[in-house]
């Protein structure tokens, strides 16, 4: 059987199909092999071929093949128009983009209507905007924290004051940024030489190495023991060594540690420098900031500055110094056995009980013409396995409020000791670096760090020792990235700068805001007396009432009575009164 093409109409009037087409046989009841079935416009129909469209890419053919029947395109291509075609519209059946329901930004701000787009694109743009906003917030917070760190003393600009009042007549000799300190390096030629050791120390009690938060010990108070914070020029041993031309530069370990760790400091401090002949003396003022231990100096969150607050910077510094002194005396064996050295404590008077401390006067050779002598402290001794004495330094870290630091020592010291130390290295980087530098200067074999916490966060008077951990100073210095060559490079550079100055008095001040130090030239009588009251002229002085005045009045009454009787004794007495 062949293919039936159906009925072909005949046009007797000319070429082409007739003007009136013949009706299909299937509609007229005739037989035909072409099937016909009624359909509705809502049915999804495939497209056999469509030469009217030009898809942009190969991926569009699959979409065009499966698309819903496009009536608008058919009207333009084949001219099939219907009266009810206008009722059909192409709509986007996808859900609109979802926005936060209760966000104040979307509730109260009227934004222009965005044109319709794909939901994925809207969500992607929204996520990118949120990431950019979060990045800007982090950047702003980081700048704010950096500004606070270099704007303290404390968090506010009012607390950004230098440790000493800068007078207008002081002249700036040098201004050294901390960035230049990081590039310095100097190796001391020889090992330090011990010139003299003074004082007496007690033995360390090893039972404190087994103290834990579960078996804590109350911190005791040692009111009878005296602690001495004597500056360099007031030290009789330093004066004696200077008279004998033992060295050209003189200091103590507290001052040298402050210089060596200057790039880690945030709060302001000052050091008085005196040039006398070819000698240089590094001093600290009475009541200097160097006498107190800082707390959370390098932390991101600043401490309050109100002194009446027990968690203010000043109150915590006083508390930390008090805790550190008592801890250094409690962890000793108080059985009366001491190790004495060449000379007794040079600052204690006869009959006065001094704290357990030994002063080692050590000399370093900086170059062929310059040598440095420093007074260094060790707090205890212990006996090693070979029976030899080892020098120890004792220092205490204090916890005041676990909510501020974010780490509870009573819960973390036994299980996460490294996390506790890492938090302290972040919040007290300068203080720990100074303790390490002092232990290295003193030649200590071991440094003991105690963890002391308040019994209650609101009680600054009662504390407990939670743990005591020992470190070798050189190993701990490497752990906290403290370079000894850089430490001596900073000291050597400052000594060289001061040696070029003339004789006189100078003060080195850490800027309270910027990471730099300034060297000022000050009068020779600066810092001697902060306040001197000038006496009034003699005619303006008012003599207060006293027992002497009452005695003189009695003598005058007795003289008047004797004069009235005319006795010789009364005359002599009146002469004495007249002399008075």
PDB file of N, CA, C and O in Angstrom, residues 260-313:
ATOM      1  N   UNK A 260      63.922  46.755  77.809  1.00  0.00           N
ATOM      2  CA  UNK A 260      64.022  45.615  76.908  1.00  0.00           C
ATOM      3  C   UNK A 260      62.673  45.211  76.326  1.00  0.00           C
ATOM      4  O   UNK A 260      62.597  44.741  75.189  1.00  0.00           O
ATOM      5  N   UNK A 261      61.614  45.376  77.093  1.00  0.00           N
ATOM      6  CA  UNK A 261      60.275  44.972  76.654  1.00  0.00           C
ATOM      7  C   UNK A 261      59.413  46.168  76.270  1.00  0.00           C
ATOM      8  O   UNK A 261      58.178  46.063  76.277  1.00  0.00           O
ATOM      9  N   UNK A 262      60.039  47.289  75.959  1.00  0.00           N
ATOM     10  CA  UNK A 262      59.285  48.506  75.633  1.00  0.00           C
ATOM     11  C   UNK A 262      58.316  48.317  74.467  1.00  0.00           C
ATOM     12  O   UNK A 262      57.186  48.820  74.509  1.00  0.00           O
ATOM     13  N   UNK A 263      58.672  47.602  73.377  1.00  0.00           N
ATOM     14  CA  UNK A 263      57.701  47.461  72.280  1.00  0.00           C
ATOM     15  C   UNK A 263      56.418  46.742  72.661  1.00  0.00           C
ATOM     16  O   UNK A 263      55.424  46.869  71.954  1.00  0.00           O
ATOM     17  N   UNK A 264      56.407  46.001  73.748  1.00  0.00           N
ATOM     18  CA  UNK A 264      55.191  45.299  74.168  1.00  0.00           C
ATOM     19  C   UNK A 264      54.323  46.130  75.109  1.00  0.00           C
ATOM     20  O   UNK A 264      53.238  45.689  75.480  1.00  0.00           O
ATOM     21  N   UNK A 265      54.797  47.262  75.524  1.00  0.00           N
ATOM     22  CA  UNK A 265      54.067  48.058  76.510  1.00  0.00           C
ATOM     23  C   UNK A 265      52.995  48.899  75.830  1.00  0.00           C
ATOM     24  O   UNK A 265      53.131  49.311  74.676  1.00  0.00           O
ATOM     25  N   UNK A 266      51.926  49.151  76.571  1.00  0.00           N
ATOM     26  CA  UNK A 266      50.817  49.993  76.109  1.00  0.00           C
ATOM     27  C   UNK A 266      50.667  51.217  77.008  1.00  0.00           C
ATOM     28  O   UNK A 266      50.525  52.339  76.526  1.00  0.00           O
ATOM     29  N   UNK A 267      50.704  51.006  78.310  1.00  0.00           N
ATOM     30  CA  UNK A 267      50.571  52.118  79.236  1.00  0.00           C
ATOM     31  C   UNK A 267      51.852  52.936  79.293  1.00  0.00           C
ATOM     32  O   UNK A 267      52.935  52.464  78.947  1.00  0.00           O
ATOM     33  N   UNK A 268      51.703  54.161  79.756  1.00  0.00           N
ATOM     34  CA  UNK A 268      52.843  55.077  79.815  1.00  0.00           C
ATOM     35  C   UNK A 268      53.713  54.784  81.028  1.00  0.00           C
ATOM     36  O   UNK A 268      53.217  54.388  82.087  1.00  0.00           O
ATOM     37  N   UNK A 269      55.015  54.962  80.878  1.00  0.00           N
ATOM     38  CA  UNK A 269      55.977  54.836  81.966  1.00  0.00           C
ATOM     39  C   UNK A 269      57.128  55.799  81.674  1.00  0.00           C
ATOM     40  O   UNK A 269      57.243  56.338  80.573  1.00  0.00           O
ATOM     41  N   UNK A 270      57.968  56.015  82.664  1.00  0.00           N
ATOM     42  CA  UNK A 270      59.068  56.957  82.493  1.00  0.00           C
ATOM     43  C   UNK A 270      60.278  56.479  83.272  1.00  0.00           C
ATOM     44  O   UNK A 270      60.147  55.790  84.294  1.00  0.00           O
ATOM     45  N   UNK A 271      61.452  56.841  82.786  1.00  0.00           N
ATOM     46  CA  UNK A 271      62.733  56.508  83.395  1.00  0.00           C
ATOM     47  C   UNK A 271      63.584  57.767  83.420  1.00  0.00           C
ATOM     48  O   UNK A 271      63.719  58.455  82.393  1.00  0.00           O
ATOM     49  N   UNK A 272      64.149  58.083  84.574  1.00  0.00           N
ATOM     50  CA  UNK A 272      65.006  59.252  84.740  1.00  0.00           C
ATOM     51  C   UNK A 272      66.452  58.834  84.440  1.00  0.00           C
ATOM     52  O   UNK A 272      66.932  57.827  84.975  1.00  0.00           O
ATOM     53  N   UNK A 273      67.119  59.606  83.606  1.00  0.00           N
ATOM     54  CA  UNK A 273      68.495  59.315  83.186  1.00  0.00           C
ATOM     55  C   UNK A 273      69.367  60.496  83.590  1.00  0.00           C
ATOM     56  O   UNK A 273      69.057  61.649  83.249  1.00  0.00           O
ATOM     57  N   UNK A 274      70.447  60.225  84.301  1.00  0.00           N
ATOM     58  CA  UNK A 274      71.381  61.263  84.739  1.00  0.00           C
ATOM     59  C   UNK A 274      72.752  60.983  84.135  1.00  0.00           C
ATOM     60  O   UNK A 274      73.276  59.868  84.267  1.00  0.00           O
ATOM     61  N   UNK A 275      73.288  61.999  83.509  1.00  0.00           N
ATOM     62  CA  UNK A 275      74.648  61.914  82.952  1.00  0.00           C
ATOM     63  C   UNK A 275      75.570  62.709  83.864  1.00  0.00           C
ATOM     64  O   UNK A 275      75.468  63.939  83.971  1.00  0.00           O
ATOM     65  N   UNK A 276      76.498  62.000  84.552  1.00  0.00           N
ATOM     66  CA  UNK A 276      77.451  62.610  85.478  1.00  0.00           C
ATOM     67  C   UNK A 276      78.841  62.239  84.989  1.00  0.00           C
ATOM     68  O   UNK A 276      79.275  61.084  85.131  1.00  0.00           O
ATOM     69  N   UNK A 277      79.543  63.212  84.429  1.00  0.00           N
ATOM     70  CA  UNK A 277      80.852  62.925  83.868  1.00  0.00           C
ATOM     71  C   UNK A 277      80.721  61.950  82.715  1.00  0.00           C
ATOM     72  O   UNK A 277      79.958  62.165  81.768  1.00  0.00           O
ATOM     73  N   UNK A 278      81.472  60.857  82.775  1.00  0.00           N
ATOM     74  CA  UNK A 278      81.370  59.824  81.743  1.00  0.00           C
ATOM     75  C   UNK A 278      80.481  58.670  82.183  1.00  0.00           C
ATOM     76  O   UNK A 278      80.494  57.611  81.568  1.00  0.00           O
ATOM     77  N   UNK A 279      79.713  58.863  83.239  1.00  0.00           N
ATOM     78  CA  UNK A 279      78.855  57.806  83.779  1.00  0.00           C
ATOM     79  C   UNK A 279      77.396  58.122  83.526  1.00  0.00           C
ATOM     80  O   UNK A 279      76.994  59.283  83.450  1.00  0.00           O
ATOM     81  N   UNK A 280      76.618  57.047  83.436  1.00  0.00           N
ATOM     82  CA  UNK A 280      75.198  57.149  83.127  1.00  0.00           C
ATOM     83  C   UNK A 280      74.424  56.358  84.178  1.00  0.00           C
ATOM     84  O   UNK A 280      74.736  55.184  84.442  1.00  0.00           O
ATOM     85  N   UNK A 281      73.385  56.993  84.762  1.00  0.00           N
ATOM     86  CA  UNK A 281      72.577  56.363  85.799  1.00  0.00           C
ATOM     87  C   UNK A 281      71.117  56.336  85.332  1.00  0.00           C
ATOM     88  O   UNK A 281      70.558  57.389  84.983  1.00  0.00           O
ATOM     89  N   UNK A 282      70.518  55.156  85.347  1.00  0.00           N
ATOM     90  CA  UNK A 282      69.105  54.986  85.009  1.00  0.00           C
ATOM     91  C   UNK A 282      68.336  54.831  86.319  1.00  0.00           C
ATOM     92  O   UNK A 282      68.567  53.886  87.082  1.00  0.00           O
ATOM     93  N   UNK A 283      67.414  55.770  86.579  1.00  0.00           N
ATOM     94  CA  UNK A 283      66.653  55.812  87.831  1.00  0.00           C
ATOM     95  C   UNK A 283      65.160  55.768  87.537  1.00  0.00           C
ATOM     96  O   UNK A 283      64.710  55.959  86.397  1.00  0.00           O
ATOM     97  N   UNK A 284      64.413  55.539  88.599  1.00  0.00           N
ATOM     98  CA  UNK A 284      62.953  55.670  88.545  1.00  0.00           C
ATOM     99  C   UNK A 284      62.519  56.612  89.664  1.00  0.00           C
ATOM    100  O   UNK A 284      63.161  56.708  90.706  1.00  0.00           O
ATOM    101  N   UNK A 285      61.432  57.301  89.423  1.00  0.00           N
ATOM    102  CA  UNK A 285      60.936  58.253  90.409  1.00  0.00           C
ATOM    103  C   UNK A 285      60.278  57.517  91.578  1.00  0.00           C
ATOM    104  O   UNK A 285      59.882  56.361  91.470  1.00  0.00           O
ATOM    105  N   UNK A 286      60.179  58.206  92.708  1.00  0.00           N
ATOM    106  CA  UNK A 286      59.434  57.658  93.847  1.00  0.00           C
ATOM    107  C   UNK A 286      57.960  57.570  93.484  1.00  0.00           C
ATOM    108  O   UNK A 286      57.359  58.542  93.013  1.00  0.00           O
ATOM    109  N   UNK A 287      57.375  56.416  93.731  1.00  0.00           N
ATOM    110  CA  UNK A 287      55.985  56.203  93.339  1.00  0.00           C
ATOM    111  C   UNK A 287      55.808  56.061  91.841  1.00  0.00           C
ATOM    112  O   UNK A 287      54.739  56.377  91.305  1.00  0.00           O
ATOM    113  N   UNK A 288      56.827  55.584  91.153  1.00  0.00           N
ATOM    114  CA  UNK A 288      56.762  55.457  89.704  1.00  0.00           C
ATOM    115  C   UNK A 288      55.808  54.343  89.300  1.00  0.00           C
ATOM    116  O   UNK A 288      55.479  53.436  90.081  1.00  0.00           O
ATOM    117  N   UNK A 289      55.363  54.409  88.059  1.00  0.00           N
ATOM    118  CA  UNK A 289      54.500  53.371  87.515  1.00  0.00           C
ATOM    119  C   UNK A 289      55.203  52.024  87.470  1.00  0.00           C
ATOM    120  O   UNK A 289      54.548  50.967  87.484  1.00  0.00           O
ATOM    121  N   UNK A 290      56.528  52.018  87.433  1.00  0.00           N
ATOM    122  CA  UNK A 290      57.275  50.767  87.371  1.00  0.00           C
ATOM    123  C   UNK A 290      57.203  49.985  88.672  1.00  0.00           C
ATOM    124  O   UNK A 290      57.542  48.797  88.690  1.00  0.00           O
ATOM    125  N   UNK A 291      56.809  50.616  89.778  1.00  0.00           N
ATOM    126  CA  UNK A 291      56.703  49.917  91.051  1.00  0.00           C
ATOM    127  C   UNK A 291      55.444  49.054  91.142  1.00  0.00           C
ATOM    128  O   UNK A 291      55.356  48.188  92.023  1.00  0.00           O
ATOM    129  N   UNK A 292      54.471  49.282  90.264  1.00  0.00           N
ATOM    130  CA  UNK A 292      53.219  48.525  90.280  1.00  0.00           C
ATOM    131  C   UNK A 292      53.176  47.577  89.091  1.00  0.00           C
ATOM    132  O   UNK A 292      53.741  47.859  88.027  1.00  0.00           O
ATOM    133  N   UNK A 293      52.488  46.461  89.277  1.00  0.00           N
ATOM    134  CA  UNK A 293      52.318  45.479  88.219  1.00  0.00           C
ATOM    135  C   UNK A 293      51.034  45.774  87.455  1.00  0.00           C
ATOM    136  O   UNK A 293      49.972  45.988  88.047  1.00  0.00           O
ATOM    137  N   UNK A 294      51.129  45.795  86.148  1.00  0.00           N
ATOM    138  CA  UNK A 294      49.952  46.050  85.326  1.00  0.00           C
ATOM    139  C   UNK A 294      49.088  44.802  85.237  1.00  0.00           C
ATOM    140  O   UNK A 294      49.564  43.670  85.396  1.00  0.00           O
ATOM    141  N   UNK A 295      47.810  44.990  84.966  1.00  0.00           N
ATOM    142  CA  UNK A 295      46.848  43.899  84.814  1.00  0.00           C
ATOM    143  C   UNK A 295      46.055  44.151  83.541  1.00  0.00           C
ATOM    144  O   UNK A 295      45.518  45.248  83.343  1.00  0.00           O
ATOM    145  N   UNK A 296      46.002  43.137  82.674  1.00  0.00           N
ATOM    146  CA  UNK A 296      45.273  43.232  81.403  1.00  0.00           C
ATOM    147  C   UNK A 296      45.714  44.447  80.590  1.00  0.00           C
ATOM    148  O   UNK A 296      44.892  45.133  79.973  1.00  0.00           O
ATOM    149  N   UNK A 297      47.002  44.709  80.590  1.00  0.00           N
ATOM    150  CA  UNK A 297      47.513  45.880  79.859  1.00  0.00           C
ATOM    151  C   UNK A 297      47.353  45.712  78.355  1.00  0.00           C
ATOM    152  O   UNK A 297      47.013  46.668  77.648  1.00  0.00           O
ATOM    153  N   UNK A 298      47.583  44.519  77.841  1.00  0.00           N
ATOM    154  CA  UNK A 298      47.527  44.288  76.400  1.00  0.00           C
ATOM    155  C   UNK A 298      46.239  43.589  75.971  1.00  0.00           C
ATOM    156  O   UNK A 298      46.174  43.053  74.863  1.00  0.00           O
ATOM    157  N   UNK A 299      45.221  43.566  76.826  1.00  0.00           N
ATOM    158  CA  UNK A 299      43.941  42.938  76.472  1.00  0.00           C
ATOM    159  C   UNK A 299      43.162  43.827  75.513  1.00  0.00           C
ATOM    160  O   UNK A 299      43.363  45.046  75.440  1.00  0.00           O
ATOM    161  N   UNK A 300      42.258  43.214  74.759  1.00  0.00           N
ATOM    162  CA  UNK A 300      41.437  43.978  73.823  1.00  0.00           C
ATOM    163  C   UNK A 300      40.401  44.826  74.545  1.00  0.00           C
ATOM    164  O   UNK A 300      40.137  45.958  74.150  1.00  0.00           O
ATOM    165  N   UNK A 301      39.826  44.282  75.603  1.00  0.00           N
ATOM    166  CA  UNK A 301      38.827  45.027  76.362  1.00  0.00           C
ATOM    167  C   UNK A 301      39.536  45.859  77.426  1.00  0.00           C
ATOM    168  O   UNK A 301      40.281  45.329  78.248  1.00  0.00           O
ATOM    169  N   UNK A 302      39.293  47.151  77.423  1.00  0.00           N
ATOM    170  CA  UNK A 302      39.949  48.054  78.361  1.00  0.00           C
ATOM    171  C   UNK A 302      39.269  47.984  79.723  1.00  0.00           C
ATOM    172  O   UNK A 302      38.075  47.700  79.844  1.00  0.00           O
ATOM    173  N   UNK A 303      40.054  48.250  80.748  1.00  0.00           N
ATOM    174  CA  UNK A 303      39.543  48.263  82.114  1.00  0.00           C
ATOM    175  C   UNK A 303      38.980  49.636  82.449  1.00  0.00           C
ATOM    176  O   UNK A 303      39.413  50.647  81.884  1.00  0.00           O
ATOM    177  N   UNK A 304      38.020  49.708  83.370  1.00  0.00           N
ATOM    178  CA  UNK A 304      37.504  51.030  83.774  1.00  0.00           C
ATOM    179  C   UNK A 304      38.571  51.830  84.496  1.00  0.00           C
ATOM    180  O   UNK A 304      39.491  51.288  85.110  1.00  0.00           O
ATOM    181  N   UNK A 305      38.440  53.144  84.442  1.00  0.00           N
ATOM    182  CA  UNK A 305      39.451  54.027  85.018  1.00  0.00           C
ATOM    183  C   UNK A 305      39.032  54.640  86.343  1.00  0.00           C
ATOM    184  O   UNK A 305      39.833  55.330  86.960  1.00  0.00           O
ATOM    185  N   UNK A 306      37.806  54.432  86.767  1.00  0.00           N
ATOM    186  CA  UNK A 306      37.367  54.982  88.051  1.00  0.00           C
ATOM    187  C   UNK A 306      38.106  54.270  89.174  1.00  0.00           C
ATOM    188  O   UNK A 306      38.001  53.053  89.339  1.00  0.00           O
ATOM    189  N   UNK A 307      38.876  55.021  89.983  1.00  0.00           N
ATOM    190  CA  UNK A 307      39.719  54.403  91.009  1.00  0.00           C
ATOM    191  C   UNK A 307      38.905  53.754  92.118  1.00  0.00           C
ATOM    192  O   UNK A 307      39.390  52.860  92.801  1.00  0.00           O
ATOM    193  N   UNK A 308      37.662  54.187  92.305  1.00  0.00           N
ATOM    194  CA  UNK A 308      36.856  53.557  93.353  1.00  0.00           C
ATOM    195  C   UNK A 308      36.343  52.183  92.930  1.00  0.00           C
ATOM    196  O   UNK A 308      35.866  51.419  93.774  1.00  0.00           O
ATOM    197  N   UNK A 309      36.422  51.852  91.655  1.00  0.00           N
ATOM    198  CA  UNK A 309      36.021  50.539  91.173  1.00  0.00           C
ATOM    199  C   UNK A 309      37.131  49.533  91.495  1.00  0.00           C
ATOM    200  O   UNK A 309      38.308  49.777  91.221  1.00  0.00           O
ATOM    201  N   UNK A 310      36.763  48.379  92.070  1.00  0.00           N
ATOM    202  CA  UNK A 310      37.782  47.396  92.451  1.00  0.00           C
ATOM    203  C   UNK A 310      38.410  46.740  91.223  1.00  0.00           C
ATOM    204  O   UNK A 310      39.485  46.138  91.331  1.00  0.00           O
ATOM    205  N   UNK A 311      37.788  46.855  90.062  1.00  0.00           N
ATOM    206  CA  UNK A 311      38.337  46.287  88.837  1.00  0.00           C
ATOM    207  C   UNK A 311      38.910  47.353  87.912  1.00  0.00           C
ATOM    208  O   UNK A 311      39.060  47.116  86.709  1.00  0.00           O
ATOM    209  N   UNK A 312      39.198  48.523  88.453  1.00  0.00           N
ATOM    210  CA  UNK A 312      39.837  49.561  87.642  1.00  0.00           C
ATOM    211  C   UNK A 312      41.313  49.231  87.448  1.00  0.00           C
ATOM    212  O   UNK A 312      41.880  48.363  88.133  1.00  0.00           O
ATOM    213  N   UNK A 313      41.944  49.929  86.534  1.00  0.00           N
ATOM    214  CA  UNK A 313      43.351  49.662  86.231  1.00  0.00           C
ATOM    215  C   UNK A 313      44.238  49.925  87.439  1.00  0.00           C
ATOM    216  O   UNK A 313      45.134  49.130  87.760  1.00  0.00           O
TER     217      UNK A 313
END
